[in-house]
Each structure stands twice: as structure tokens, then as C-alpha cells.
CSV table of C-alpha atoms in Angstrom, one decimal:
chain,number,residue,atom,x,y,z
H,1,MET,CA,76.9,-52.9,-4.4
H,2,SER,CA,80.2,-51.4,-5.7
H,3,GLY,CA,81.9,-48.3,-4.4
H,4,ALA,CA,83.9,-47.2,-1.3
H,5,PRO,CA,83.0,-49.0,1.9
H,6,ARG,CA,80.9,-47.1,4.4
H,7,PRO,CA,82.7,-46.1,7.6
H,8,PRO,CA,81.5,-47.7,10.8
H,9,VAL,CA,78.6,-45.9,12.5
H,10,GLU,CA,80.5,-45.1,15.6
H,11,GLU,CA,83.3,-43.3,13.6
H,12,TRP,CA,80.7,-41.3,11.5
H,13,THR,CA,78.9,-40.1,14.7
H,14,ARG,CA,82.2,-39.1,16.4
H,15,SER,CA,83.3,-37.0,13.4
H,16,VAL,CA,80.0,-35.1,13.2
H,17,ALA,CA,80.1,-34.3,16.9
H,18,GLU,CA,83.7,-33.0,16.7
H,19,ALA,CA,83.1,-30.7,13.5
H,20,PRO,CA,83.2,-26.9,14.2
H,21,PRO,CA,79.8,-25.1,14.0
H,22,PRO,CA,78.8,-23.3,10.7
H,23,PRO,CA,79.1,-19.5,10.6
H,24,ALA,CA,75.9,-17.6,11.7
H,25,LEU,CA,73.7,-16.4,8.8
H,26,ARG,CA,73.0,-12.7,8.5
H,27,TRP,CA,70.1,-11.3,6.4
H,28,GLU,CA,70.9,-7.9,4.9
H,29,PRO,CA,68.1,-6.8,2.6
H,30,THR,CA,69.0,-4.8,-0.4
H,31,ALA,CA,66.8,-2.6,-2.5
H,32,PRO,CA,66.1,-3.9,-6.0
H,33,PRO,CA,67.8,-2.0,-8.7
H,34,SER,CA,65.6,0.8,-9.9
H,35,ARG,CA,64.9,1.3,-13.6
H,36,ARG,CA,64.1,5.0,-13.0
H,37,ARG,CA,66.2,7.8,-12.0
H,38,ARG,CA,65.4,8.6,-8.4
H,39,HIS,CA,64.1,12.2,-7.9
H,40,ARG,CA,65.1,14.0,-4.8
H,41,LEU,CA,63.2,16.9,-3.2
H,42,PRO,CA,64.7,20.3,-3.4
H,43,ARG,CA,67.1,21.3,-0.7
H,44,GLY,CA,65.2,22.3,2.4
H,45,ALA,CA,61.9,20.8,1.3
H,46,GLU,CA,62.3,17.9,3.6
H,47,THR,CA,61.9,20.2,6.6
H,48,GLU,CA,59.3,22.7,5.1
H,49,THR,CA,56.3,23.2,7.5
H,50,ILE,CA,52.7,23.5,6.3
H,51,PHE,CA,50.3,25.1,8.7
H,52,THR,CA,46.7,23.8,8.6
H,53,SER,CA,43.8,23.3,11.0
H,54,THR,CA,41.5,20.5,12.0
H,55,ARG,CA,38.7,21.9,9.9
H,56,GLN,CA,40.9,22.2,6.7
H,57,ALA,CA,42.6,18.8,7.3
H,58,GLY,CA,39.3,17.1,7.7
H,59,ALA,CA,39.0,17.1,3.9
H,60,LEU,CA,42.1,14.8,3.8
H,61,ASN,CA,40.2,12.1,5.7
H,62,PRO,CA,39.9,9.2,3.2
H,63,ALA,CA,36.4,8.4,4.6
H,64,ILE,CA,35.2,11.9,3.7
H,65,VAL,CA,36.9,12.3,0.4
H,66,SER,CA,35.8,8.9,-0.9
H,67,THR,CA,32.1,9.6,-0.2
H,68,HIS,CA,32.0,13.1,-1.7
H,69,PRO,CA,29.7,13.2,-4.6
H,70,PRO,CA,31.0,14.2,-8.1
H,71,LEU,CA,30.9,17.8,-9.2
H,72,ALA,CA,27.9,18.8,-11.3
H,73,GLY,CA,28.5,22.1,-13.2
H,74,PRO,CA,29.9,25.4,-11.8
H,75,ILE,CA,31.0,25.5,-8.1
H,76,THR,CA,28.0,26.7,-6.0
H,77,GLY,CA,29.9,27.0,-2.8
H,78,ILE,CA,32.0,25.2,-0.1
H,79,ASP,CA,30.8,22.4,2.2
H,80,MET,CA,31.2,24.0,5.6
H,81,ASP,CA,32.0,20.7,7.3
H,82,THR,CA,34.4,19.1,4.8
H,83,GLY,CA,35.8,22.1,2.9
H,84,GLN,CA,34.9,20.3,-0.3
H,85,PRO,CA,33.4,22.2,-3.3
H,86,VAL,CA,29.7,21.8,-4.0
H,87,SER,CA,27.9,22.2,-7.3
H,88,THR,CA,24.2,22.1,-8.1
H,89,ASP,CA,23.7,22.4,-11.9
H,90,PRO,CA,20.1,20.9,-12.3
H,91,HIS,CA,20.8,19.5,-15.7
H,92,GLU,CA,24.0,17.8,-14.7
H,93,LEU,CA,22.5,16.4,-11.5
H,94,TYR,CA,19.6,15.0,-13.5
H,95,GLU,CA,22.1,13.4,-16.0
H,96,GLN,CA,24.1,11.9,-13.1
H,97,GLY,CA,20.9,10.3,-11.8
H,98,ARG,CA,21.1,12.1,-8.5
H,99,VAL,CA,17.7,13.8,-8.8
H,100,SER,CA,14.5,12.7,-10.5
H,101,SER,CA,13.2,16.3,-10.9
H,102,PRO,CA,15.4,19.2,-12.2
H,103,ASN,CA,13.3,21.8,-10.4
H,104,VAL,CA,14.9,24.0,-7.7
H,105,LEU,CA,13.6,25.8,-4.6
H,106,ILE,CA,15.4,28.6,-2.9
H,107,MET,CA,13.9,29.9,0.3
H,108,GLY,CA,15.0,32.1,3.2
H,109,ASP,CA,14.4,35.2,5.3
H,110,ILE,CA,14.7,38.6,3.8
H,111,SER,CA,18.4,39.7,3.4
H,112,SER,CA,19.6,36.1,3.7
H,113,ALA,CA,21.3,36.3,0.2
H,114,LYS,CA,19.0,33.8,-1.5
H,115,SER,CA,18.6,36.1,-4.6
H,116,SER,CA,22.4,36.2,-4.8
H,117,LEU,CA,22.4,32.4,-5.3
H,118,ALA,CA,19.7,32.7,-8.0
H,119,LYS,CA,21.5,35.4,-9.9
H,120,THR,CA,24.8,33.6,-9.9
H,121,GLN,CA,24.3,29.8,-9.8
H,122,TYR,CA,21.1,29.7,-11.8
H,123,CYS,CA,21.4,32.8,-14.0
H,124,VAL,CA,24.8,34.1,-15.3
H,125,ARG,CA,26.8,30.9,-14.7
H,126,PRO,CA,24.4,28.7,-16.8
H,127,VAL,CA,24.5,31.4,-19.5
H,128,ALA,CA,28.3,31.1,-19.6
H,129,LEU,CA,27.8,27.3,-20.2
H,130,GLY,CA,25.5,27.8,-23.1
H,131,ARG,CA,22.2,27.4,-21.3
H,132,GLN,CA,19.2,29.8,-21.9
H,133,VAL,CA,17.8,31.5,-18.8
H,134,ALA,CA,14.5,33.4,-18.4
H,135,VAL,CA,13.7,35.4,-15.3
H,136,PHE,CA,10.5,36.9,-13.9
H,137,ASP,CA,11.9,39.9,-12.1
H,138,ARG,CA,9.4,41.3,-9.6
H,139,LYS,CA,11.6,43.4,-7.3
H,140,ASP,CA,11.7,47.1,-7.8
H,141,GLN,CA,15.3,48.4,-7.4
H,142,GLN,CA,15.1,52.2,-7.7
H,143,GLY,CA,12.7,52.2,-10.6
H,144,ARG,CA,14.1,49.2,-12.4
H,145,GLY,CA,14.3,45.4,-11.9
H,146,GLU,CA,16.8,43.7,-9.7
H,147,TYR,CA,18.3,41.7,-12.5
H,148,MET,CA,19.4,44.8,-14.5
H,149,ARG,CA,23.0,44.2,-13.6
H,150,ALA,CA,22.8,40.5,-14.6
H,151,ALA,CA,21.5,41.6,-18.0
H,152,GLU,CA,24.3,44.1,-18.3
H,153,THR,CA,26.8,41.4,-17.4
H,154,VAL,CA,25.5,39.1,-20.1
H,155,GLY,CA,25.1,42.0,-22.6
H,156,VAL,CA,21.3,41.7,-23.3
H,157,PRO,CA,18.5,44.3,-23.0
H,158,VAL,CA,15.8,43.9,-20.3
H,159,ILE,CA,12.3,43.2,-21.5
H,160,ARG,CA,10.3,45.7,-19.5
H,161,PHE,CA,6.5,45.5,-19.2
H,162,ALA,CA,4.7,48.7,-18.3
H,163,ARG,CA,1.3,50.2,-19.0
H,164,SER,CA,2.8,52.6,-21.5
H,165,GLY,CA,5.9,52.3,-23.6
H,166,GLY,CA,6.7,48.7,-22.6
H,167,THR,CA,6.9,45.4,-24.4
H,168,SER,CA,3.8,43.8,-25.8
H,169,ILE,CA,3.0,40.1,-26.2
H,170,ASN,CA,0.2,39.1,-28.5
H,171,LEU,CA,-2.4,37.0,-26.8
H,172,LEU,CA,-3.1,35.2,-30.2
H,173,ASP,CA,0.5,34.9,-31.4
H,174,PRO,CA,0.6,32.1,-34.0
H,175,ARG,CA,3.5,30.5,-32.1
H,176,ILE,CA,1.1,29.8,-29.2
H,177,SER,CA,-1.2,26.8,-30.0
H,178,ALA,CA,-4.8,27.7,-30.7
H,179,THR,CA,-6.0,24.9,-28.3
H,180,SER,CA,-4.9,23.5,-25.0
H,181,LEU,CA,-4.6,19.9,-26.2
H,182,ASP,CA,-1.8,18.7,-28.3
H,183,ASP,CA,-2.0,15.9,-30.9
H,184,ALA,CA,-1.3,13.3,-28.2
H,185,GLY,CA,-4.1,14.6,-26.0
H,186,ASP,CA,-1.8,16.1,-23.4
H,187,GLU,CA,-2.8,19.3,-21.8
H,188,ARG,CA,-1.0,22.5,-22.4
H,189,VAL,CA,-1.8,26.2,-22.1
H,190,GLY,CA,-3.0,27.4,-25.5
H,191,GLN,CA,-4.7,30.5,-26.9
H,192,ASP,CA,-8.2,29.3,-25.8
H,193,ARG,CA,-7.2,29.0,-22.2
H,194,LEU,CA,-5.3,32.3,-22.1
H,195,LEU,CA,-8.3,34.1,-23.8
H,196,LEU,CA,-10.6,32.6,-21.1
H,197,MET,CA,-8.2,33.9,-18.4
H,198,VAL,CA,-8.4,37.4,-20.0
H,199,ALA,CA,-12.1,37.3,-20.2
H,200,GLU,CA,-12.5,36.2,-16.6
H,201,HIS,CA,-10.3,39.0,-15.4
H,202,ALA,CA,-12.3,41.5,-17.4
H,203,HIS,CA,-15.8,40.2,-16.9
H,204,GLY,CA,-15.9,37.6,-14.1
H,205,ARG,CA,-16.9,34.0,-14.4
H,206,LEU,CA,-18.5,33.4,-17.8
H,207,SER,CA,-21.9,31.8,-18.3
H,208,ALA,CA,-22.4,29.0,-20.8
H,209,THR,CA,-23.6,31.3,-23.5
H,210,GLU,CA,-20.8,33.8,-22.9
H,211,HIS,CA,-18.3,31.0,-23.0
H,212,TYR,CA,-19.7,29.8,-26.3
H,213,ALA,CA,-19.7,33.3,-27.8
H,214,LEU,CA,-16.0,33.7,-26.8
H,215,ARG,CA,-15.0,30.5,-28.5
H,216,ALA,CA,-16.9,31.4,-31.6
H,217,ALA,CA,-15.3,34.8,-31.7
H,218,HIS,CA,-11.9,33.3,-31.3
H,219,ARG,CA,-12.5,31.0,-34.2
H,220,VAL,CA,-13.7,33.8,-36.4
H,221,ALA,CA,-10.8,36.1,-35.5
H,222,LEU,CA,-8.2,33.4,-36.5
H,223,GLU,CA,-10.0,32.8,-39.8
H,224,LYS,CA,-10.1,36.5,-40.6
H,225,ALA,CA,-6.4,37.0,-39.8
H,226,ARG,CA,-5.4,34.0,-41.8
H,227,GLY,CA,-7.2,35.3,-44.8
H,228,GLU,CA,-5.4,38.6,-44.5
H,229,ARG,CA,-2.0,36.9,-43.9
H,230,ARG,CA,-1.4,38.4,-40.5
H,231,ALA,CA,-1.6,37.5,-36.9
H,232,ALA,CA,-4.9,37.8,-35.1
H,233,THR,CA,-5.1,40.1,-32.0
H,234,LEU,CA,-7.5,40.7,-29.2
H,235,HIS,CA,-9.1,43.5,-31.4
H,236,ASP,CA,-10.3,40.8,-33.8
H,237,VAL,CA,-11.9,38.8,-31.0
H,238,VAL,CA,-13.7,41.9,-29.7
H,239,ASP,CA,-14.9,42.8,-33.2
H,240,ALA,CA,-16.3,39.3,-33.6
H,241,LEU,CA,-18.1,39.5,-30.3
H,242,TYR,CA,-19.8,42.8,-31.3
H,243,ASP,CA,-20.7,41.6,-34.8
H,244,PRO,CA,-21.1,37.8,-34.9
H,245,GLY,CA,-21.8,36.2,-38.3
H,246,GLU,CA,-24.0,33.2,-39.3
H,247,SER,CA,-21.1,30.8,-38.4
H,248,ALA,CA,-21.4,31.9,-34.7
H,249,ILE,CA,-24.9,30.3,-34.4
H,250,PRO,CA,-24.4,26.9,-32.6
H,251,ARG,CA,-26.3,24.7,-35.1
H,252,PRO,CA,-27.8,25.4,-38.6
H,253,HIS,CA,-31.2,24.0,-37.6
H,254,LEU,CA,-31.4,26.6,-34.8
H,255,ALA,CA,-30.9,29.3,-37.3
H,256,ARG,CA,-33.5,27.8,-39.7
H,257,ARG,CA,-36.1,27.6,-37.0
H,258,GLY,CA,-35.3,31.1,-35.8
H,259,ILE,CA,-34.5,29.8,-32.3
H,260,VAL,CA,-31.0,31.4,-32.3
H,261,THR,CA,-30.2,34.4,-34.5
H,262,THR,CA,-27.1,36.5,-34.9
H,263,GLU,CA,-28.9,39.2,-32.8
H,264,ARG,CA,-29.3,36.6,-30.0
H,265,VAL,CA,-25.6,35.7,-30.1
H,266,THR,CA,-24.8,39.5,-29.9
H,267,GLU,CA,-26.8,39.7,-26.7
H,268,TRP,CA,-24.9,36.8,-25.3
H,269,ALA,CA,-21.5,38.5,-26.0
H,270,LEU,CA,-22.3,42.2,-25.6
H,271,GLU,CA,-21.4,42.7,-22.0
H,272,LEU,CA,-18.3,40.6,-22.4
H,273,ALA,CA,-17.1,42.6,-25.4
H,274,MET,CA,-17.6,45.8,-23.5
H,275,ASP,CA,-15.6,44.6,-20.6
H,276,LEU,CA,-12.8,43.4,-22.9
H,277,GLU,CA,-12.5,47.0,-24.2
H,278,ARG,CA,-10.4,47.6,-21.0
H,279,PHE,CA,-7.5,45.7,-22.6
H,280,ILE,CA,-7.8,47.8,-25.8
H,281,ASP,CA,-8.6,51.3,-24.8
H,282,GLY,CA,-8.5,51.2,-21.0
H,283,ASP,CA,-5.9,51.1,-18.2
H,284,LEU,CA,-4.6,47.7,-19.4
H,285,SER,CA,-4.2,48.5,-23.1
H,286,GLY,CA,-0.8,48.0,-24.8
H,287,LEU,CA,0.2,44.9,-22.9
H,288,ILE,CA,-1.6,42.0,-24.7
H,289,ASP,CA,-3.8,43.6,-27.4
H,290,ARG,CA,-1.1,44.2,-30.1
H,291,GLU,CA,1.2,42.0,-32.1
H,292,THR,CA,4.3,40.8,-30.2
H,293,SER,CA,7.0,43.4,-30.1
H,294,GLU,CA,9.6,42.9,-32.8
H,295,ASP,CA,12.5,43.5,-30.4
H,296,LEU,CA,11.5,40.5,-28.3
H,297,ASP,CA,14.4,38.1,-29.1
H,298,LEU,CA,13.4,34.7,-27.7
H,299,ALA,CA,16.7,33.2,-28.8
H,300,ALA,CA,18.8,35.5,-26.5
H,301,PRO,CA,20.8,33.7,-23.9
H,302,LEU,CA,19.2,35.6,-21.0
H,303,LEU,CA,15.6,36.9,-21.0
H,304,VAL,CA,14.8,39.2,-18.1
H,305,PHE,CA,11.1,40.0,-18.0
H,306,ASP,CA,10.9,43.1,-15.8
H,307,THR,CA,7.4,43.3,-14.3
H,308,SER,CA,8.4,45.6,-11.4
H,309,ALA,CA,6.4,48.5,-12.9
H,310,LEU,CA,3.1,46.5,-12.8
H,311,PRO,CA,1.1,46.8,-9.6
H,312,GLU,CA,1.0,44.0,-7.1
H,313,ASP,CA,-1.8,41.5,-7.4
H,314,SER,CA,-3.0,43.3,-10.6
H,315,PRO,CA,-4.6,41.5,-13.6
H,316,ALA,CA,-1.9,43.0,-15.8
H,317,LEU,CA,0.8,41.2,-13.9
H,318,ALA,CA,-1.1,37.9,-13.9
H,319,LEU,CA,-1.8,38.1,-17.6
H,320,VAL,CA,1.8,39.0,-18.5
H,321,MET,CA,3.3,36.2,-16.5
H,322,ALA,CA,0.8,33.7,-17.9
H,323,LEU,CA,1.3,34.9,-21.5
H,324,VAL,CA,5.1,34.9,-21.3
H,325,SER,CA,5.1,31.3,-19.8
H,326,SER,CA,2.9,30.0,-22.6
H,327,PHE,CA,4.9,31.9,-25.2
H,328,LEU,CA,8.2,30.4,-24.0
H,329,ALA,CA,6.8,26.9,-23.8
H,330,ALA,CA,5.5,27.2,-27.4
H,331,VAL,CA,8.8,28.5,-28.8
H,332,TRP,CA,11.1,26.2,-26.8
H,333,ALA,CA,9.1,23.1,-27.8
H,334,GLN,CA,10.4,23.7,-31.3
H,335,ARG,CA,14.1,24.3,-30.3
H,336,PRO,CA,16.2,21.7,-28.4
H,337,GLY,CA,18.3,23.0,-25.6
H,338,ARG,CA,18.7,23.3,-21.8
H,339,ARG,CA,16.8,26.1,-20.1
H,340,ILE,CA,16.1,27.6,-16.7
H,341,ILE,CA,13.2,29.8,-15.6
H,342,ILE,CA,13.7,31.8,-12.4
H,343,LEU,CA,10.5,32.8,-10.6
H,344,GLU,CA,11.4,35.5,-8.1
H,345,GLU,CA,8.8,36.1,-5.3
H,346,GLY,CA,7.1,32.8,-6.3
H,347,TYR,CA,4.4,33.2,-3.7
H,348,HIS,CA,2.8,36.0,-5.7
H,349,THR,CA,1.6,33.4,-8.3
H,350,THR,CA,-1.0,32.1,-5.9
H,351,ARG,CA,-2.6,35.5,-5.6
H,352,LEU,CA,-2.7,36.2,-9.3
H,353,ARG,CA,-5.9,34.3,-10.0
H,354,SER,CA,-8.8,35.1,-12.4
H,355,PRO,CA,-12.4,34.9,-11.1
H,356,GLY,CA,-12.6,31.5,-12.7
H,357,THR,CA,-10.3,28.6,-12.2
H,358,THR,CA,-7.1,29.7,-13.9
H,359,SER,CA,-4.2,31.1,-11.9
H,360,VAL,CA,-0.6,32.0,-12.9
H,361,ALA,CA,0.6,29.2,-10.7
H,362,THR,CA,-1.6,26.8,-12.7
H,363,VAL,CA,-0.1,28.0,-15.9
H,364,LEU,CA,3.4,27.7,-14.5
H,365,ARG,CA,2.9,24.2,-13.2
H,366,SER,CA,1.5,23.2,-16.6
H,367,LEU,CA,4.8,24.5,-18.1
H,368,ALA,CA,6.8,22.7,-15.4
H,369,LYS,CA,5.1,19.4,-16.2
H,370,ARG,CA,6.5,19.7,-19.8
H,371,GLY,CA,9.9,20.6,-18.5
H,372,ARG,CA,11.7,17.4,-19.3
H,373,GLY,CA,10.4,17.5,-22.9
H,374,ILE,CA,11.8,21.0,-23.5
H,375,GLY,CA,14.9,20.7,-21.2
H,376,LEU,CA,13.5,23.1,-18.6
H,377,SER,CA,14.5,23.5,-14.9
H,378,PHE,CA,12.2,25.7,-12.8
H,379,VAL,CA,13.8,27.7,-10.0
H,380,THR,CA,11.3,29.1,-7.5
H,381,VAL,CA,12.4,31.7,-4.9
H,382,ILE,CA,10.2,32.3,-1.8
H,383,HIS,CA,10.6,33.4,1.8
H,384,HIS,CA,8.8,30.7,3.8
H,385,ILE,CA,6.6,27.7,3.2
H,386,SER,CA,3.8,29.4,5.1
H,387,ASP,CA,3.6,32.0,2.3
H,388,VAL,CA,2.1,29.5,-0.1
H,389,PRO,CA,-1.3,27.8,0.4
H,390,PRO,CA,-0.9,24.1,0.9
H,391,ASP,CA,-3.4,23.1,-1.7
H,392,SER,CA,-2.2,25.4,-4.5
H,393,ASP,CA,-0.3,24.7,-7.7
H,394,ALA,CA,2.5,26.8,-6.4
H,395,MET,CA,2.9,24.4,-3.5
H,396,SER,CA,3.0,21.6,-6.0
H,397,LEU,CA,6.0,23.3,-7.7
H,398,ILE,CA,7.7,23.4,-4.3
H,399,ARG,CA,7.0,19.8,-3.4
H,400,GLU,CA,8.3,18.7,-6.8
H,401,ALA,CA,11.7,20.4,-6.4
H,402,ASP,CA,14.5,17.9,-5.9
H,403,ILE,CA,17.2,20.6,-5.3
H,404,VAL,CA,16.5,22.6,-2.2
H,405,HIS,CA,18.4,25.5,-0.7
H,406,VAL,CA,17.1,26.6,2.7
H,407,TYR,CA,18.6,29.8,4.0
H,408,GLN,CA,18.0,31.2,7.5
H,409,GLN,CA,14.5,30.6,9.0
H,410,SER,CA,14.6,32.8,12.1
H,411,ARG,CA,11.0,31.9,13.2
H,412,ALA,CA,10.7,28.6,14.9
H,413,ASP,CA,7.5,27.6,13.0
H,414,ASP,CA,9.0,28.4,9.6
H,415,ALA,CA,12.1,26.3,10.5
H,416,GLU,CA,9.9,23.4,11.7
H,417,GLN,CA,7.9,23.5,8.5
H,418,ALA,CA,11.1,23.4,6.4
H,419,VAL,CA,12.4,20.4,8.4
H,420,ALA,CA,9.2,18.5,7.9
H,421,GLN,CA,8.6,19.4,4.3
H,422,PHE,CA,12.1,18.5,3.0
H,423,ARG,CA,12.7,15.5,5.3
H,424,LEU,CA,15.7,17.1,7.1
H,425,PRO,CA,17.2,15.7,10.2
H,426,PRO,CA,15.8,17.1,13.5
H,427,SER,CA,19.3,18.5,14.3
H,428,VAL,CA,18.9,20.9,11.4
H,429,PHE,CA,16.0,22.7,13.2
H,430,THR,CA,18.4,24.7,15.4
H,431,THR,CA,20.9,25.3,12.6
H,432,LEU,CA,18.3,27.0,10.4
H,433,GLY,CA,17.8,29.7,13.0
H,434,THR,CA,21.5,30.6,13.3
H,435,LEU,CA,22.7,30.4,9.7
H,436,GLU,CA,24.9,33.3,8.7
H,437,LYS,CA,24.1,35.4,5.6
H,438,GLY,CA,25.1,33.5,2.4
H,439,CYS,CA,25.0,30.1,4.1
H,440,HIS,CA,22.3,27.6,3.7
H,441,ILE,CA,21.3,23.9,4.0
H,442,LEU,CA,21.4,22.1,0.7
H,443,ARG,CA,19.4,18.9,0.0
H,444,ILE,CA,20.0,17.2,-3.3
H,445,GLY,CA,17.6,14.3,-4.0
H,446,ARG,CA,18.0,11.6,-1.3
H,447,GLU,CA,21.5,12.7,-0.4
H,448,ALA,CA,22.3,13.8,3.2
H,449,PRO,CA,21.8,17.5,3.7
H,450,ARG,CA,24.9,19.7,3.8
H,451,ARG,CA,25.8,23.1,5.1
H,452,VAL,CA,27.0,25.2,2.2
H,453,ARG,CA,28.6,28.7,2.0
H,454,HIS,CA,27.9,30.3,-1.3
H,455,ILE,CA,30.9,31.8,-3.1
H,456,ARG,CA,31.0,34.7,-5.6
H,457,THR,CA,33.6,36.4,-7.8
H,458,ARG,CA,34.2,40.1,-7.6
H,459,LEU,CA,32.0,40.7,-10.6
H,460,GLU,CA,29.2,38.6,-9.1
H,461,THR,CA,29.5,40.5,-5.8
H,462,TRP,CA,28.9,43.7,-7.7
H,463,MET,CA,26.1,42.2,-9.8
H,464,THR,CA,24.2,41.0,-6.7
H,465,ASP,CA,24.7,44.2,-4.6
H,466,THR,CA,21.2,45.6,-3.7
H,467,ASP,CA,22.1,47.8,-0.8
H,468,GLU,CA,22.6,51.0,-2.8
H,469,ALA,CA,19.3,52.5,-1.9
H,470,MET,CA,19.9,51.9,1.9
H,471,THR,CA,23.5,52.9,2.1
H,472,GLY,CA,23.6,55.6,-0.6
H,473,ARG,CA,26.9,54.0,-1.8
H,474,ARG,CA,27.2,53.1,-5.5
H,475,VAL,CA,29.5,50.2,-6.1
H,476,ALA,CA,31.4,50.4,-9.4
H,477,ALA,CA,31.8,47.3,-11.5
H,478,PRO,CA,35.3,45.7,-11.4
H,479,GLU,CA,37.4,47.2,-14.2
H,480,ASP,CA,38.8,43.7,-15.1
H,481,ALA,CA,35.4,42.1,-14.7
H,482,SER,CA,35.5,40.7,-18.2
H,483,SER,CA,38.5,38.5,-17.3
H,484,GLU,CA,36.8,36.8,-14.4
């Protein structure tokens, strides 16, 4: 090999040992050059103090914030444990897949503020979002319904039913189907079923011959009105019962043999016709025996059906509620949209039953079954589960609700029933008895229940005030209510 000769090993070792040690290395990290201009806090902001509490700061816990469900429509209230906003729009919740049924139940003791929730969250707020809302208003508030102020807020008239001077809905309005089966064979409430309900209220349970005479009179009434290019009314049905034609005989061969004559059909129908006169000339006239009132605008954003002037448990109340429900279902089936029906004092529907098999609750549940097809959410307001018979259609409406607001249940048995019915944790039992006014337990679908405090604007506080009769104090509407 060529090159300089290698030094002896001993000399190389001695030179390494005598060499001075290298200088100590020091690591001094430096920040990478920033491509952005560094923003500094304003003078004094570094030392600014923010006061809070453990309850408020709980909402900053990542474990709580990350598990909070998304908002669904207008803010209903505040979660009393996390401070987070809570929303319960039934259509939004259904769209998010958090509920399988858009129906709502609100229940609680008297003066627990459950109606305030119905008037705000399920009435005026949905209207502001373009929904259509219909209300069955049963509560008498100094001679008028409790939803009068809600109607004033929205700017629509109240549809008032009374024995004189009120709105009328035609039992045989052409917009209501003549039969209770649609083209697909699905059941609905049609003119035939409503007419039977009226007949049973007037006459009692019908015999086979009376039932046949009624069906024949209904058919003749529709044919007569169609020929005259007008809507049939109950007057036409009663006229056909009094004076049946040859077409009312069940079979032609019965007429040929003289077995059944028109005189015989008149005998079948005579007592029924006389009892139905009550709805034409008697104490129930003017409600369902005329053509539908022209001022009934079913396209209005808010429909308040004020039935507070009709007596409790009266056939007039039952018939009006059944007719309005069927009327709405028939009209809404032709118009797409999102709707809400609020049923105040829902337990009354189980008492409003004809002597036969049809009750208002049955009619309402039939409407609720078709709810998804017409974009309908049913909101039922009651006091306690014990107010509703367990085997009734009204109880079925309650069981099918997937959005449940439970206000104070001061009686232990009522609280126990609520816990069992809605699968609430046992710890909620004590909470239900001590809830403050305006606070409730909310259960949405299969989600964990939450304690919620309902919140209202100043306008909504005025709109939901019902203490005027007790306090003698009239609360004026906020002057700047329109800006809220």
C-alpha cells in the first residue's frame, strides 16, 4: 500500500490520552420562525379574572360536552345538570333518528307550567319556523279559551264553537272521504263512521235495520247533493230517512215479492230520524248540520279550536273534536307539510264516547296512526297517568309518545306510575315530587333522562300568564314584543 507510514501503536495511544477534552455541548432550543404575525392579548387581559361556579364550569368538562346531543329546533330550556341548551322539535328529532315516533306527552300537576311548554315550544315557536299547528283548547279563561293570546301573537282569529253564533263544520263535507277505507284498504275516519257516531249519540246503539237505513240515507243524500252541485248536509240524511225511495230497499227481489217495501224501510228509520232532529232543530243545532263556515281557513299557520263554551262530557264536544280531527286529516293528506296537533286536557277524550264503539280517542288515534304520512306530531297534555284508563285508545297515544316531559308529580303513586311507564331510573322517583315550577324530567327516545328548566321570552311570559283571574292583575304585552 502507498501513502504515509502509520505511527507506532504506542505513540498513537499516548497522543490520544494527552489530548485536552472537547468542550461540553449545550442544547438551547429555539422556536421555529413563525410565518404569521404573533397576536398579543390587550394590555391587562393576561390578568383579567372571570368568576364562575362549579355548576357553570361543569359544562366545560370535555366528557360532558362531547356527549351532549345535537340541537333539534328552538331551545326548549336548559339542562339543569350541565347548563347546556336542550331542544325538542319532534320533526327534527325524528329526522335525526333519535325518536321512532314524533308524538309528544306533557304531564304534570296543576300549576306546574306544563301548558306554558305546550304554548311556546309546540305552538308559537313551530309556527315561526313555518310549521302548521292546530290546538284543541278546552280551558275556559274568563269566557274565552286559554290560547287566545297565542292566537293574538301569531295574528290569527280563534275558531270558536258554541251552541249559537259559533263555527260550523259540515258532517258531510266533500273534503272528508265518504267511506272509512282508502284505496289501499287502510282504515281512516270517513263520513260513514262520523255519521254513525252522530246517530249513536242521538239514538243509542243501532239495530241492524237502523244501521242499514242510515247507510242507505247517506248514499241517497250524497247523490241528491251531487245532482244539485252542492255539499250534502245532515238535513239531507234526515230527509232520506223520513222518505226513503225504491233504492233504499236492500234487494230488488225483496221489493218484487213485497217482503220489504219503502213503508217498511221508513219504519226501520223513523225513530232514528226523529232523534237526529236534535242536531237540526234542538239543543245541538248549528254545530254540524250546516255547510262548513266559510271563514274556516285550514291553511292558516295556527288553528285554535276553542271548545271551552261546550259543556264537559257533552255529545257536542265529542262530535266537534271528532269532526275537526277527521276534517284536518282529509285536508292535510292533500297538502305536504309539517304539522302539530295539541290536545289539551287529553284525558277528556276517553269520556267522550258514543253509546256504540266510537270514542274521540279512537278517532284521534286513527289520525295519529296516519301521522307520518301527513307530517303530523301529536302533543297530548294530561295531569297524571291514572287519569287515563289503561285499555283505552288515549293510553295508546301516551304509550306511543317518544318525547316525554314529566313535570311535578306530588303524589307518590303518580310518580311511581310515571317512573314505571317511561322507564325512568328509580332515582327520579324522589325528584318528581320536588321539581320546581317550570322544571321537568325530559326523556327523548332511548336517551338518558335529563332535568330541564323551561325558558321563555318576555312575550312568551305574557302569552302564558293565566293568573289574571286569581290575582286581579292584568299583565300588558311587552311594547317591543314584535322584536323578540
